[in-house]
Amino acid sequence: MSNIVTVFKRELSSYFATPVAYVFIVIFLLLAGTFTFYLGNFYERGQADLLPFFNFHPWLYLFLVPAVGMRLWSEERKSGTIELLLTMPITMWQAVVGKFLAAWAFIGIALVFTFPIWITVDYLGSPDNGVILASYIGSFLMAGAFLAIASCISACTRNQVIAFILTVVVCFAFLLAGFPLVLDFFSAWAPQGVVDAISGLSFLDHFASISKGVVQLRDLIYFGLTIAFWLYASAVVIDLKKAD
Amino acid sequence: MIETRQLTKRYGELTAVDGISFKLEPGRVLGFLGPNGAGKSTTMKMIAGFLAPTSGSASVCGHDVVDDAIAAKRMLGYLPEGAPSYGEMTPHRFLEFVADVRGLSGAKRTQRIDDVIERLHLNGVLEQPIETLSKGFKRRVGLAQAIVHDPQVLILDEPTDGLDPNQKHEVRALINAMAKDKTIIVSTHILEEVHAVCSRAIIIARGRVLADATPAELETRSRYHQAVSLTAANVPAAKEALSKVADVAAVEIDPQDHRITAFPKPGRQIFVAVNQALQAQGVAVSELQLESGRLDEVFRTITQGSGQEARA
Ligand SMILES: Nc1ncnc2c1ncn2[C@@H]1O[C@H](COP(=O)(O)OP(=O)(O)OP(=O)(O)O)[C@@H](O)[C@H]1O
Ligand SMILES: [Mg+2]
């Protein structure tokens, strides 16, 4: 446990050691605001909730989370520090989880900075704060799932640009897993059971279900398992690819 | 203590390390020599637990590096090739991080960190991001990181590469000072370093051990072992005198500085005889030296010889 904390602290402070972290947070807030107020007609709807704000989160994450996650392992491999990290007395699992949690916490920090929007609606009307809190939790979980995918893909290559692009593609597929675009691709040849299973993997469905205000166990399990699966895959990939 | 048994690593078709076995006791410093691409770094990576061997095994203080990896890694300090470190961190933060992962805490942690900062002269650069340091300082940070927890076993891949002559000297002194109770492996391309720090040298090429001996034993394999070199004003006269000594097999003159070298017949000592012959002939000599052997020449003979065999 203490090893995870040590790796976590080093990783998180490394985000803030360069201006990149601040640039990222500013961009995140700008985009979140722009989407909400211009595209989401925040004021014109005349409703006191944050639906327009949260509706855009999946699309915001589609690009911003891969940008955070792309360096997770590609950079370690490129700079050779992976050799240092993995010859210290820590397990692969501790390294993978510690680094992942740091990146997740970083996104969490960016998310926390959107609180003025919540304060605004709370001031203008009387929103259901339970729903908003649930949506925040759902949004954070979804970011974690995106990030776990990013972790695994960044372990596959030492090139951050490739890691970024591949992660966006894979995340996009997971976002739209419940939509005809993805399902048609499978229904042509896969049995119905598989197609149903794939549509059950959709990030959007699970996120939407949480943001209705009920944090259901099945959605928590879904995101938990997704994160665990991709982190496990990260560890396997790192083990296979660390030599080259 | 380090032990390897038939340690082998293959990358697809290429066998980078081919059945290397050795055993190294505490108090010994092993020098790993070999041409570029010989498999030195690959061997070290396997002992450090970074790469899994394709076959064979290695253990550190009795802990197998694969089956008992964490225990083995705990015993170990490792400087990887190129001394990688987290560029955005300062040396101070970086050393604190390593100390934390290595389980140091409290006063011990502060004391050990201060100690390595002192030993590697990092005081002036402590708060500067590592990526802005010069190559030599990066290497020193890497060394500091490897010894901060005072490990029993040290694996250093080219520890003095990129250091200035003063620092080379200090790092060698540092290794010598630590050698008493530790087991140390260093790889190097600097043959004088083998003399300065190693009590044993292994020469490998193409992944195989070609020689495993003390530096002094390696020198006896040199053509120059027990040869006598001298500088004389009258070169032809000196050559003439040397050729007449019974046990001298050959006399060579360096085309550049006209230094004369007399090689003995195998197993013979010629120093006294040469000295007498020169005096008897009245040849004035400005300098006279008994050679112990030249490692670079031994290195060349051993590694290039094997290359031809392997190709044939
Ligand atoms: N990831 C890899 N994939 C394929 N081949 C590799 C890989 N890493 C090393 N090799 C090959 O293994 C061989 C041994 O490499 P190694 O780095 O151990 O050499 P070395 O003795 O340390 O050389 P140097 O003196 O240049 O540091 C080389 O032929 C190298 O090309
Ligand atoms: Mg090497």
Coordinates of C-alpha atoms and ligand atoms in Angstrom, one line a residue:
Chain A
M1 CA 0.0 0.0 0.0
S2 CA 2.7 2.5 1.0
N3 CA 4.4 1.8 -2.3
I4 CA 1.3 2.7 -4.2
V5 CA 1.1 6.0 -2.2
T6 CA 4.8 6.7 -3.0
V7 CA 4.3 6.1 -6.7
F8 CA 1.1 8.0 -6.7
K9 CA 2.7 11.1 -5.0
R10 CA 5.6 11.1 -7.4
E11 CA 3.4 10.8 -10.4
L12 CA 0.9 13.4 -9.4
S13 CA 3.5 16.0 -8.5
S14 CA 5.2 15.3 -11.9
Y15 CA 1.9 16.5 -13.5
F16 CA 2.3 19.8 -11.8
A17 CA 6.0 20.1 -12.3
T18 CA 5.4 21.4 -15.8
P19 CA 2.9 24.0 -17.2
V20 CA 1.1 21.2 -19.0
A21 CA -1.1 20.5 -16.0
Y22 CA -2.3 24.0 -15.8
V23 CA -2.8 24.3 -19.5
F24 CA -4.8 21.1 -19.4
I25 CA -7.0 22.3 -16.5
V26 CA -7.7 25.6 -18.2
I27 CA -8.6 23.9 -21.5
F28 CA -10.8 21.5 -19.7
L29 CA -12.7 24.3 -17.9
L30 CA -13.0 26.4 -21.1
L31 CA -14.4 23.5 -23.1
A32 CA -16.7 22.4 -20.4
G33 CA -18.0 26.0 -20.1
T34 CA -18.3 26.5 -23.8
F35 CA -20.1 23.3 -24.4
T36 CA -22.5 23.9 -21.6
F37 CA -23.4 27.6 -22.2
Y38 CA -23.3 27.7 -26.0
L39 CA -24.1 24.3 -27.3
G40 CA -26.2 23.2 -24.3
N41 CA -28.3 26.3 -24.1
F42 CA -27.8 26.4 -20.4
Y43 CA -29.7 29.5 -19.7
E44 CA -32.3 29.3 -22.5
R45 CA -33.6 26.0 -21.2
G46 CA -34.7 27.7 -18.1
Q47 CA -34.2 24.6 -16.0
A48 CA -32.2 24.4 -12.8
D49 CA -30.1 21.3 -13.5
L50 CA -26.7 20.5 -14.9
L51 CA -27.8 18.1 -17.6
P52 CA -26.3 20.1 -20.5
F53 CA -23.0 20.2 -18.6
F54 CA -22.8 16.5 -17.9
N55 CA -24.1 15.6 -21.4
F56 CA -20.9 16.8 -22.9
H57 CA -18.5 15.1 -20.5
P58 CA -18.2 11.9 -22.5
W59 CA -17.2 13.9 -25.6
L60 CA -14.8 16.1 -23.6
Y61 CA -13.2 13.0 -22.1
L62 CA -12.9 11.4 -25.5
F63 CA -10.0 13.8 -26.2
L64 CA -8.8 15.1 -22.9
V65 CA -8.4 11.8 -21.1
P66 CA -6.2 10.2 -23.8
A67 CA -4.2 13.4 -23.6
V68 CA -3.6 12.8 -19.9
G69 CA -3.1 9.1 -20.2
M70 CA -0.9 8.9 -23.3
R71 CA 2.3 9.6 -21.3
L72 CA 1.6 7.1 -18.5
W73 CA 3.8 4.4 -19.8
S74 CA 5.1 5.5 -23.2
E75 CA 7.1 8.2 -21.4
E76 CA 8.5 5.7 -18.9
R77 CA 9.6 3.5 -21.8
K78 CA 11.0 6.2 -23.9
S79 CA 13.1 7.8 -21.2
G80 CA 14.1 4.4 -19.8
T81 CA 12.8 5.2 -16.3
I82 CA 10.7 2.1 -16.6
E83 CA 13.9 0.1 -15.9
L84 CA 14.4 2.1 -12.7
L85 CA 10.8 1.8 -11.6
L86 CA 10.5 -1.9 -12.2
T87 CA 13.8 -2.8 -10.6
M88 CA 12.7 -1.2 -7.3
P89 CA 11.2 -3.4 -4.7
I90 CA 7.6 -2.8 -5.9
T91 CA 5.3 -5.1 -7.7
M92 CA 4.1 -4.5 -11.2
W93 CA 0.6 -4.1 -9.8
Q94 CA 1.6 -1.4 -7.4
A95 CA 3.3 0.5 -10.2
V96 CA 0.3 0.3 -12.5
V97 CA -2.2 1.2 -9.9
G98 CA -0.2 4.0 -8.4
K99 CA 0.4 5.7 -11.7
F100 CA -3.2 5.2 -12.8
L101 CA -4.6 6.6 -9.5
A102 CA -2.4 9.7 -9.9
A103 CA -3.7 10.4 -13.4
W104 CA -7.2 9.8 -12.2
A105 CA -6.8 12.1 -9.3
F106 CA -5.5 14.7 -11.7
I107 CA -8.6 14.5 -13.8
G108 CA -10.6 14.6 -10.5
I109 CA -8.9 17.9 -9.6
A110 CA -9.9 19.3 -13.0
L111 CA -13.4 18.1 -12.4
V112 CA -13.5 19.7 -9.0
F113 CA -12.7 23.1 -10.5
T114 CA -16.0 23.0 -12.4
F115 CA -17.8 23.6 -9.1
P116 CA -18.7 27.3 -10.0
I117 CA -21.2 25.9 -12.4
W118 CA -22.9 24.0 -9.6
I119 CA -22.8 27.0 -7.5
T120 CA -24.4 29.0 -10.3
V121 CA -27.4 26.7 -10.8
D122 CA -27.8 26.5 -7.0
Y123 CA -27.9 30.2 -6.9
L124 CA -30.2 30.7 -9.9
G125 CA -32.7 28.0 -9.0
S126 CA -33.1 25.0 -6.8
P127 CA -31.6 22.0 -8.5
D128 CA -31.7 18.4 -7.2
N129 CA -28.3 18.4 -5.7
G130 CA -28.5 14.6 -5.3
V131 CA -28.7 14.2 -9.0
I132 CA -25.8 16.5 -9.5
L133 CA -23.6 14.7 -7.0
A134 CA -24.5 11.4 -8.7
S135 CA -23.6 12.8 -12.0
Y136 CA -20.3 14.0 -10.8
I137 CA -19.6 10.5 -9.4
G138 CA -20.7 9.0 -12.7
S139 CA -18.5 11.4 -14.7
F140 CA -15.5 10.6 -12.6
L141 CA -16.0 6.9 -12.9
M142 CA -16.3 7.2 -16.7
A143 CA -13.1 9.2 -16.8
G144 CA -11.4 6.4 -14.8
A145 CA -12.6 3.9 -17.4
F146 CA -11.3 6.0 -20.3
L147 CA -8.0 6.4 -18.4
A148 CA -7.6 2.7 -17.8
I149 CA -7.9 2.2 -21.5
A150 CA -5.3 4.9 -22.1
S151 CA -3.0 3.3 -19.6
C152 CA -3.1 0.0 -21.4
I153 CA -2.5 1.5 -24.9
S154 CA 0.3 3.8 -23.7
A155 CA 2.0 0.6 -22.4
C156 CA 1.9 -0.7 -26.0
T157 CA 4.1 2.0 -27.6
R158 CA 6.8 4.4 -26.7
N159 CA 5.3 7.0 -29.1
Q160 CA 2.9 9.2 -27.3
V161 CA 1.1 10.4 -30.4
I162 CA 0.3 6.9 -31.5
A163 CA -0.9 6.2 -28.0
F164 CA -3.1 9.2 -28.1
I165 CA -4.7 8.4 -31.4
L166 CA -5.3 4.7 -30.7
T167 CA -6.8 5.5 -27.3
V168 CA -9.2 8.0 -28.8
V169 CA -10.3 5.3 -31.3
V170 CA -10.8 2.6 -28.7
C171 CA -12.6 5.0 -26.3
F172 CA -14.8 6.1 -29.1
A173 CA -15.8 2.5 -29.8
F174 CA -16.6 2.0 -26.1
L175 CA -18.6 5.2 -25.9
L176 CA -20.8 4.2 -28.8
A177 CA -20.9 0.5 -28.0
G178 CA -24.7 0.7 -27.6
F179 CA -25.3 2.6 -30.9
P180 CA -26.1 1.2 -34.3
L181 CA -22.7 2.4 -35.7
V182 CA -20.9 -0.2 -33.6
L183 CA -23.6 -2.8 -33.2
D184 CA -24.2 -3.1 -37.0
F185 CA -20.6 -3.9 -37.4
F186 CA -21.0 -6.9 -35.1
S187 CA -24.6 -8.0 -35.8
A188 CA -23.6 -8.9 -39.4
W189 CA -21.6 -11.9 -38.2
A190 CA -21.7 -12.3 -34.4
P191 CA -24.5 -14.1 -32.5
Q192 CA -27.1 -12.1 -30.8
G193 CA -25.8 -12.8 -27.4
V194 CA -22.4 -11.2 -28.3
V195 CA -24.1 -8.2 -29.8
D196 CA -26.2 -7.7 -26.6
A197 CA -23.1 -8.1 -24.5
I198 CA -21.3 -5.5 -26.6
S199 CA -24.2 -3.0 -26.3
G200 CA -24.1 -3.6 -22.5
L201 CA -20.5 -2.3 -22.6
S202 CA -21.5 1.2 -23.7
F203 CA -20.0 3.9 -21.4
L204 CA -22.8 6.3 -22.4
D205 CA -25.6 4.0 -21.2
H206 CA -24.0 3.5 -17.8
F207 CA -23.1 7.1 -17.4
A208 CA -26.7 8.2 -18.4
S209 CA -28.1 5.7 -15.9
I210 CA -26.0 7.2 -13.0
S211 CA -26.7 10.8 -14.0
K212 CA -30.4 10.2 -13.6
G213 CA -29.6 10.4 -9.9
V214 CA -29.5 6.8 -8.8
V215 CA -26.0 5.3 -8.3
Q216 CA -26.8 1.7 -9.0
L217 CA -24.6 -1.1 -7.9
R218 CA -24.5 -2.6 -11.5
D219 CA -23.1 0.7 -12.9
L220 CA -20.5 0.9 -10.2
I221 CA -19.5 -2.7 -10.8
Y222 CA -19.5 -2.1 -14.5
F223 CA -17.0 0.8 -14.3
G224 CA -15.0 -1.0 -11.6
L225 CA -14.6 -4.1 -13.7
T226 CA -13.8 -2.1 -16.8
I227 CA -11.0 -0.3 -14.9
A228 CA -9.7 -3.5 -13.4
F229 CA -9.7 -5.3 -16.7
W230 CA -7.8 -2.6 -18.5
L231 CA -5.3 -2.1 -15.7
Y232 CA -4.7 -5.9 -15.7
A233 CA -4.2 -5.7 -19.4
S234 CA -1.7 -2.8 -18.8
A235 CA 0.3 -5.0 -16.5
V236 CA 0.4 -7.8 -19.0
V237 CA 1.4 -5.6 -21.9
I238 CA 4.1 -3.9 -19.8
D239 CA 5.5 -7.3 -18.9
L240 CA 5.5 -8.4 -22.5
K241 CA 6.8 -5.2 -24.1
K242 CA 9.3 -3.8 -21.6
A243 CA 12.3 -5.3 -23.3
D244 CA 11.9 -3.4 -26.5
Chain B
M1 CA 26.2 -12.6 -3.4
I2 CA 25.3 -13.0 -7.1
E3 CA 24.9 -16.3 -8.9
T4 CA 23.9 -17.0 -12.5
R5 CA 23.3 -20.4 -13.9
Q6 CA 23.3 -20.8 -17.7
L7 CA 21.6 -17.4 -18.0
T8 CA 20.3 -16.9 -21.5
K9 CA 18.3 -14.2 -23.3
R10 CA 17.0 -14.5 -26.8
Y11 CA 15.4 -11.7 -28.9
G12 CA 13.7 -13.6 -31.6
E13 CA 16.5 -15.1 -33.7
L14 CA 19.3 -13.3 -31.9
T15 CA 20.8 -14.8 -28.7
A16 CA 22.0 -11.8 -26.8
V17 CA 23.1 -13.7 -23.8
D18 CA 24.1 -17.3 -24.2
G19 CA 24.5 -19.4 -21.1
I20 CA 26.4 -17.2 -18.8
S21 CA 27.3 -18.8 -15.4
F22 CA 29.3 -17.2 -12.6
K23 CA 29.2 -16.8 -8.9
L24 CA 30.4 -13.6 -7.1
E25 CA 31.1 -13.4 -3.4
P26 CA 30.8 -10.3 -1.2
G27 CA 33.9 -8.2 -1.2
R28 CA 34.6 -8.7 -4.8
V29 CA 34.2 -6.3 -7.7
L30 CA 33.5 -7.9 -11.0
G31 CA 34.3 -6.0 -14.2
F32 CA 32.1 -6.9 -17.2
L33 CA 34.0 -6.3 -20.4
G34 CA 33.1 -6.8 -24.0
P35 CA 32.6 -5.1 -27.4
N36 CA 29.4 -3.2 -28.1
G37 CA 26.4 -5.5 -28.4
A38 CA 28.2 -8.3 -26.4
G39 CA 25.3 -8.7 -24.0
K40 CA 26.6 -6.9 -20.9
S41 CA 23.6 -4.7 -20.4
T42 CA 21.2 -7.5 -21.1
T43 CA 22.9 -9.7 -18.5
M44 CA 22.7 -6.9 -16.0
K45 CA 19.1 -6.3 -16.7
M46 CA 18.3 -9.9 -16.0
I47 CA 20.2 -9.9 -12.7
A48 CA 18.4 -6.7 -11.7
G49 CA 15.1 -8.3 -12.4
F50 CA 14.0 -6.1 -15.2
L51 CA 14.1 -8.7 -18.0
A52 CA 13.1 -12.3 -17.5
P53 CA 15.7 -14.8 -18.7
T54 CA 14.6 -16.9 -21.7
S55 CA 16.3 -19.8 -19.8
G56 CA 18.6 -20.3 -17.0
S57 CA 18.4 -18.4 -13.7
A58 CA 20.0 -15.8 -11.6
S59 CA 19.9 -15.1 -7.8
V60 CA 20.8 -12.2 -5.6
C61 CA 21.7 -13.1 -2.0
G62 CA 20.0 -16.4 -2.5
H63 CA 16.8 -14.9 -3.8
D64 CA 15.8 -16.0 -7.3
V65 CA 15.3 -12.9 -9.4
V66 CA 12.1 -14.3 -11.0
D67 CA 10.5 -16.4 -8.3
D68 CA 11.4 -14.2 -5.4
A69 CA 11.7 -11.0 -7.3
I70 CA 10.9 -8.4 -4.6
A71 CA 13.3 -9.9 -2.0
A72 CA 16.0 -9.9 -4.7
K73 CA 15.3 -6.3 -5.7
R74 CA 15.4 -5.2 -2.1
M75 CA 19.1 -6.3 -1.8
L76 CA 20.0 -4.5 -4.9
G77 CA 21.1 -1.1 -6.1
Y78 CA 21.0 -0.7 -9.9
L79 CA 22.3 1.9 -12.3
P80 CA 20.7 1.2 -15.7
E81 CA 22.6 1.9 -18.9
G82 CA 22.4 5.6 -19.7
A83 CA 21.4 6.5 -16.1
P84 CA 17.7 7.2 -16.7
S85 CA 15.8 9.4 -14.2
Y86 CA 12.7 11.4 -14.1
G87 CA 13.7 14.6 -15.9
E88 CA 11.1 16.9 -14.4
M89 CA 12.2 16.1 -10.9
T90 CA 15.0 17.8 -9.0
P91 CA 17.8 15.5 -7.7
H92 CA 16.6 16.1 -4.2
R93 CA 13.0 15.1 -4.8
F94 CA 14.2 12.2 -6.9
L95 CA 16.4 10.9 -4.2
E96 CA 13.6 11.3 -1.7
F97 CA 11.3 9.3 -3.9
V98 CA 13.9 6.5 -4.3
A99 CA 14.5 6.5 -0.5
D100 CA 10.7 6.2 0.1
V101 CA 10.4 3.3 -2.4
R102 CA 13.4 1.7 -0.8
G103 CA 11.7 1.9 2.6
L104 CA 13.9 4.4 4.3
S105 CA 12.2 6.7 6.8
G106 CA 12.9 9.3 9.5
A107 CA 16.4 10.2 10.5
K108 CA 17.9 7.3 8.6
R109 CA 16.3 8.6 5.4
T110 CA 17.6 12.2 5.8
Q111 CA 21.0 10.9 6.8
R112 CA 21.4 8.5 3.8
I113 CA 20.2 11.2 1.3
D114 CA 22.6 13.7 2.7
D115 CA 25.4 11.2 2.6
V116 CA 24.9 10.3 -1.1
I117 CA 24.5 14.0 -2.0
E118 CA 27.9 14.6 -0.2
R119 CA 29.6 11.7 -1.8
L120 CA 28.5 12.5 -5.4
H121 CA 28.9 16.3 -5.0
L122 CA 25.4 17.0 -5.9
N123 CA 25.0 20.0 -3.6
G124 CA 25.2 22.6 -6.3
V125 CA 22.4 21.1 -8.4
L126 CA 20.0 19.8 -5.8
E127 CA 17.1 22.0 -6.8
Q128 CA 17.6 22.1 -10.6
P129 CA 15.4 19.8 -12.8
I130 CA 17.4 16.7 -13.7
E131 CA 16.7 17.2 -17.4
T132 CA 18.6 20.5 -17.4
L133 CA 21.7 18.9 -15.8
S134 CA 24.8 18.0 -17.8
K135 CA 25.4 14.4 -18.8
G136 CA 28.0 13.8 -16.0
F137 CA 25.7 15.2 -13.3
K138 CA 22.8 13.0 -14.6
R139 CA 25.1 10.0 -14.2
R140 CA 26.0 11.1 -10.7
V141 CA 22.3 11.4 -9.8
G142 CA 21.9 7.9 -11.2
L143 CA 24.7 6.6 -9.0
A144 CA 23.3 8.4 -6.0
Q145 CA 20.0 6.7 -6.6
A146 CA 21.7 3.3 -6.8
I147 CA 23.4 3.5 -3.5
V148 CA 21.0 5.6 -1.4
H149 CA 19.7 2.6 0.5
D150 CA 23.2 1.2 1.1
P151 CA 22.5 -2.1 -0.8
Q152 CA 24.4 -5.3 -0.3
V153 CA 24.6 -5.8 -4.1
L154 CA 25.4 -3.2 -6.7
I155 CA 25.0 -3.5 -10.4
L156 CA 26.4 -0.5 -12.3
D157 CA 26.2 -0.3 -16.1
E158 CA 29.0 2.0 -17.2
P159 CA 29.1 4.1 -14.1
T160 CA 31.9 6.4 -15.2
D161 CA 30.7 7.1 -18.7
G162 CA 30.5 10.8 -19.3
L163 CA 32.3 11.8 -16.1
D164 CA 35.2 14.2 -16.0
P165 CA 38.6 12.8 -15.0
N166 CA 38.2 14.0 -11.4
Q167 CA 34.8 12.5 -11.1
K168 CA 36.0 9.2 -12.6
H169 CA 38.7 9.1 -10.0
E170 CA 36.2 9.8 -7.2
V171 CA 33.6 7.3 -8.4
R172 CA 36.3 4.6 -8.6
A173 CA 37.4 5.5 -5.1
L174 CA 33.7 5.3 -4.1
I175 CA 33.4 1.9 -5.6
N176 CA 36.6 0.8 -3.9
A177 CA 35.4 2.1 -0.5
M178 CA 32.1 0.2 -0.9
A179 CA 33.8 -3.0 -2.2
K180 CA 34.8 -4.3 1.3
D181 CA 31.4 -5.7 2.3
K182 CA 29.4 -5.5 -0.9
T183 CA 29.1 -7.6 -4.1
I184 CA 29.5 -5.3 -7.1
I185 CA 29.3 -5.7 -10.8
V186 CA 30.4 -2.9 -13.1
S187 CA 30.5 -2.9 -16.9
T188 CA 32.9 -0.6 -18.6
H189 CA 34.8 0.1 -21.8
I190 CA 37.6 1.8 -20.0
L191 CA 40.2 -0.9 -19.4
E192 CA 42.3 1.1 -16.9
E193 CA 39.2 1.0 -14.8
V194 CA 39.5 -2.7 -14.5
H195 CA 42.8 -2.2 -12.8
A196 CA 41.5 0.5 -10.6
V197 CA 38.5 -1.2 -9.2
C198 CA 38.0 -4.8 -10.3
S199 CA 39.2 -7.9 -8.5
R200 CA 37.9 -10.0 -11.3
A201 CA 37.1 -9.5 -14.9
I202 CA 34.8 -11.4 -17.3
I203 CA 35.1 -10.7 -21.0
I204 CA 32.1 -11.5 -23.0
A205 CA 31.4 -11.3 -26.7
R206 CA 28.3 -12.5 -28.6
G207 CA 26.7 -13.4 -25.3
R208 CA 29.4 -15.9 -24.3
V209 CA 32.0 -15.8 -21.6
L210 CA 35.4 -15.8 -23.3
A211 CA 37.6 -15.1 -20.3
D212 CA 37.1 -15.1 -16.5
A213 CA 40.1 -14.1 -14.5
T214 CA 41.7 -11.5 -12.3
P215 CA 43.0 -8.5 -14.2
A216 CA 46.6 -9.6 -13.4
E217 CA 46.0 -13.0 -14.9
L218 CA 44.5 -11.5 -18.0
E219 CA 47.7 -9.4 -18.4
T220 CA 49.9 -12.5 -18.4
R221 CA 48.1 -13.4 -21.6
S222 CA 49.4 -10.3 -23.2
R223 CA 52.3 -10.4 -25.6
Y224 CA 53.7 -7.5 -23.5
H225 CA 53.7 -9.5 -20.3
Q226 CA 57.3 -9.4 -18.9
A227 CA 58.5 -7.5 -22.0
V228 CA 61.0 -4.7 -21.5
S229 CA 60.5 -1.3 -23.1
L230 CA 63.1 1.4 -23.2
T231 CA 64.1 4.7 -24.8
A232 CA 67.6 5.1 -26.1
A233 CA 69.3 7.8 -28.1
N234 CA 71.1 5.3 -30.3
V235 CA 68.3 3.1 -31.5
P236 CA 70.2 0.8 -33.9
A237 CA 72.8 0.1 -31.2
A238 CA 70.2 -0.6 -28.6
K239 CA 68.3 -3.0 -31.0
E240 CA 71.6 -4.7 -31.8
A241 CA 72.3 -5.2 -28.1
L242 CA 68.8 -6.6 -27.3
S243 CA 68.8 -9.0 -30.2
K244 CA 71.8 -10.8 -28.7
V245 CA 70.1 -11.6 -25.4
A246 CA 69.3 -15.3 -25.4
D247 CA 65.8 -15.2 -24.1
V248 CA 64.6 -12.3 -26.3
A249 CA 62.2 -13.6 -28.9
A250 CA 61.7 -10.3 -30.8
V251 CA 62.5 -6.6 -30.7
E252 CA 60.1 -4.0 -32.0
I253 CA 60.5 -0.3 -32.5
D254 CA 57.6 2.0 -32.2
P255 CA 57.4 3.9 -35.5
Q256 CA 56.2 7.0 -33.7
D257 CA 58.2 7.6 -30.6
H258 CA 61.0 5.1 -31.4
R259 CA 60.5 3.3 -28.1
I260 CA 62.1 -0.1 -28.2
T261 CA 60.3 -3.2 -26.9
A262 CA 62.0 -6.5 -26.3
F263 CA 59.6 -9.5 -26.1
P264 CA 60.7 -12.6 -24.0
K265 CA 60.4 -16.1 -25.2
P266 CA 57.4 -17.8 -23.5
G267 CA 57.8 -18.1 -19.8
R268 CA 61.2 -16.4 -19.6
Q269 CA 62.2 -13.3 -17.6
I270 CA 64.5 -11.0 -19.5
F271 CA 64.7 -7.8 -17.5
V272 CA 68.0 -8.5 -15.8
A273 CA 69.6 -9.9 -18.9
V274 CA 68.5 -7.0 -21.0
N275 CA 69.9 -4.6 -18.4
Q276 CA 73.2 -6.3 -18.4
A277 CA 73.5 -6.5 -22.2
L278 CA 72.8 -2.8 -22.5
Q279 CA 75.5 -2.0 -20.0
A280 CA 78.0 -4.4 -21.5
Q281 CA 77.5 -2.7 -25.0
G282 CA 77.6 0.8 -23.4
V283 CA 74.2 1.8 -24.8
A284 CA 72.9 4.9 -23.0
V285 CA 69.2 4.4 -21.9
S286 CA 67.1 7.3 -20.8
E287 CA 64.2 5.2 -19.5
L288 CA 63.7 1.4 -18.9
Q289 CA 60.5 -0.3 -18.0
L290 CA 59.2 -3.8 -17.2
E291 CA 55.8 -4.3 -18.8
S292 CA 53.1 -6.1 -16.9
G293 CA 50.9 -6.6 -20.0
R294 CA 48.4 -4.6 -21.9
L295 CA 44.8 -5.3 -21.2
D296 CA 43.6 -3.5 -24.4
E297 CA 45.7 -5.9 -26.5
V298 CA 44.4 -8.9 -24.5
F299 CA 40.9 -7.6 -25.0
R300 CA 41.4 -7.3 -28.8
T301 CA 42.9 -10.7 -29.1
I302 CA 40.2 -12.4 -27.1
T303 CA 37.2 -10.7 -28.6
Q304 CA 38.3 -10.5 -32.2
G305 CA 39.6 -14.0 -32.2
S306 CA 36.3 -15.3 -31.2
G307 CA 34.5 -13.3 -33.9
Q308 CA 36.4 -15.1 -36.6
E309 CA 35.7 -18.5 -35.0
A310 CA 32.0 -17.7 -34.8
R311 CA 31.9 -16.7 -38.4
A312 CA 33.8 -19.7 -39.6
Ligands
LIG1 N1 14.9 -5.1 -27.1 C1 15.8 -5.7 -27.9 N2 15.3 -6.3 -29.0 C2 16.2 -6.9 -29.9 N3 17.5 -7.0 -29.7 C3 18.0 -6.4 -28.6 C4 17.2 -5.7 -27.7 N4 18.0 -5.2 -26.7 C5 19.2 -5.6 -27.0 N5 19.3 -6.3 -28.2 C6 20.5 -6.9 -28.8 O1 21.1 -7.7 -27.8 C7 22.5 -7.6 -28.0 C8 23.2 -7.3 -26.7 O2 22.9 -6.0 -26.3 P1 23.4 -5.3 -25.0 O3 22.7 -4.0 -24.8 O4 23.3 -6.3 -23.9 O5 25.0 -5.0 -25.4 P2 26.1 -4.4 -24.5 O6 27.1 -5.4 -24.3 O7 25.5 -3.7 -23.3 O8 26.7 -3.3 -25.5 P3 27.2 -1.8 -25.2 O9 28.7 -2.0 -24.9 O10 27.1 -1.2 -26.6 O11 26.4 -1.2 -24.1 C9 22.8 -6.5 -29.1 O12 23.0 -7.2 -30.3 C10 21.4 -5.8 -29.2 O13 21.2 -5.3 -30.5
MG2 MG 25.5 -1.8 -22.6

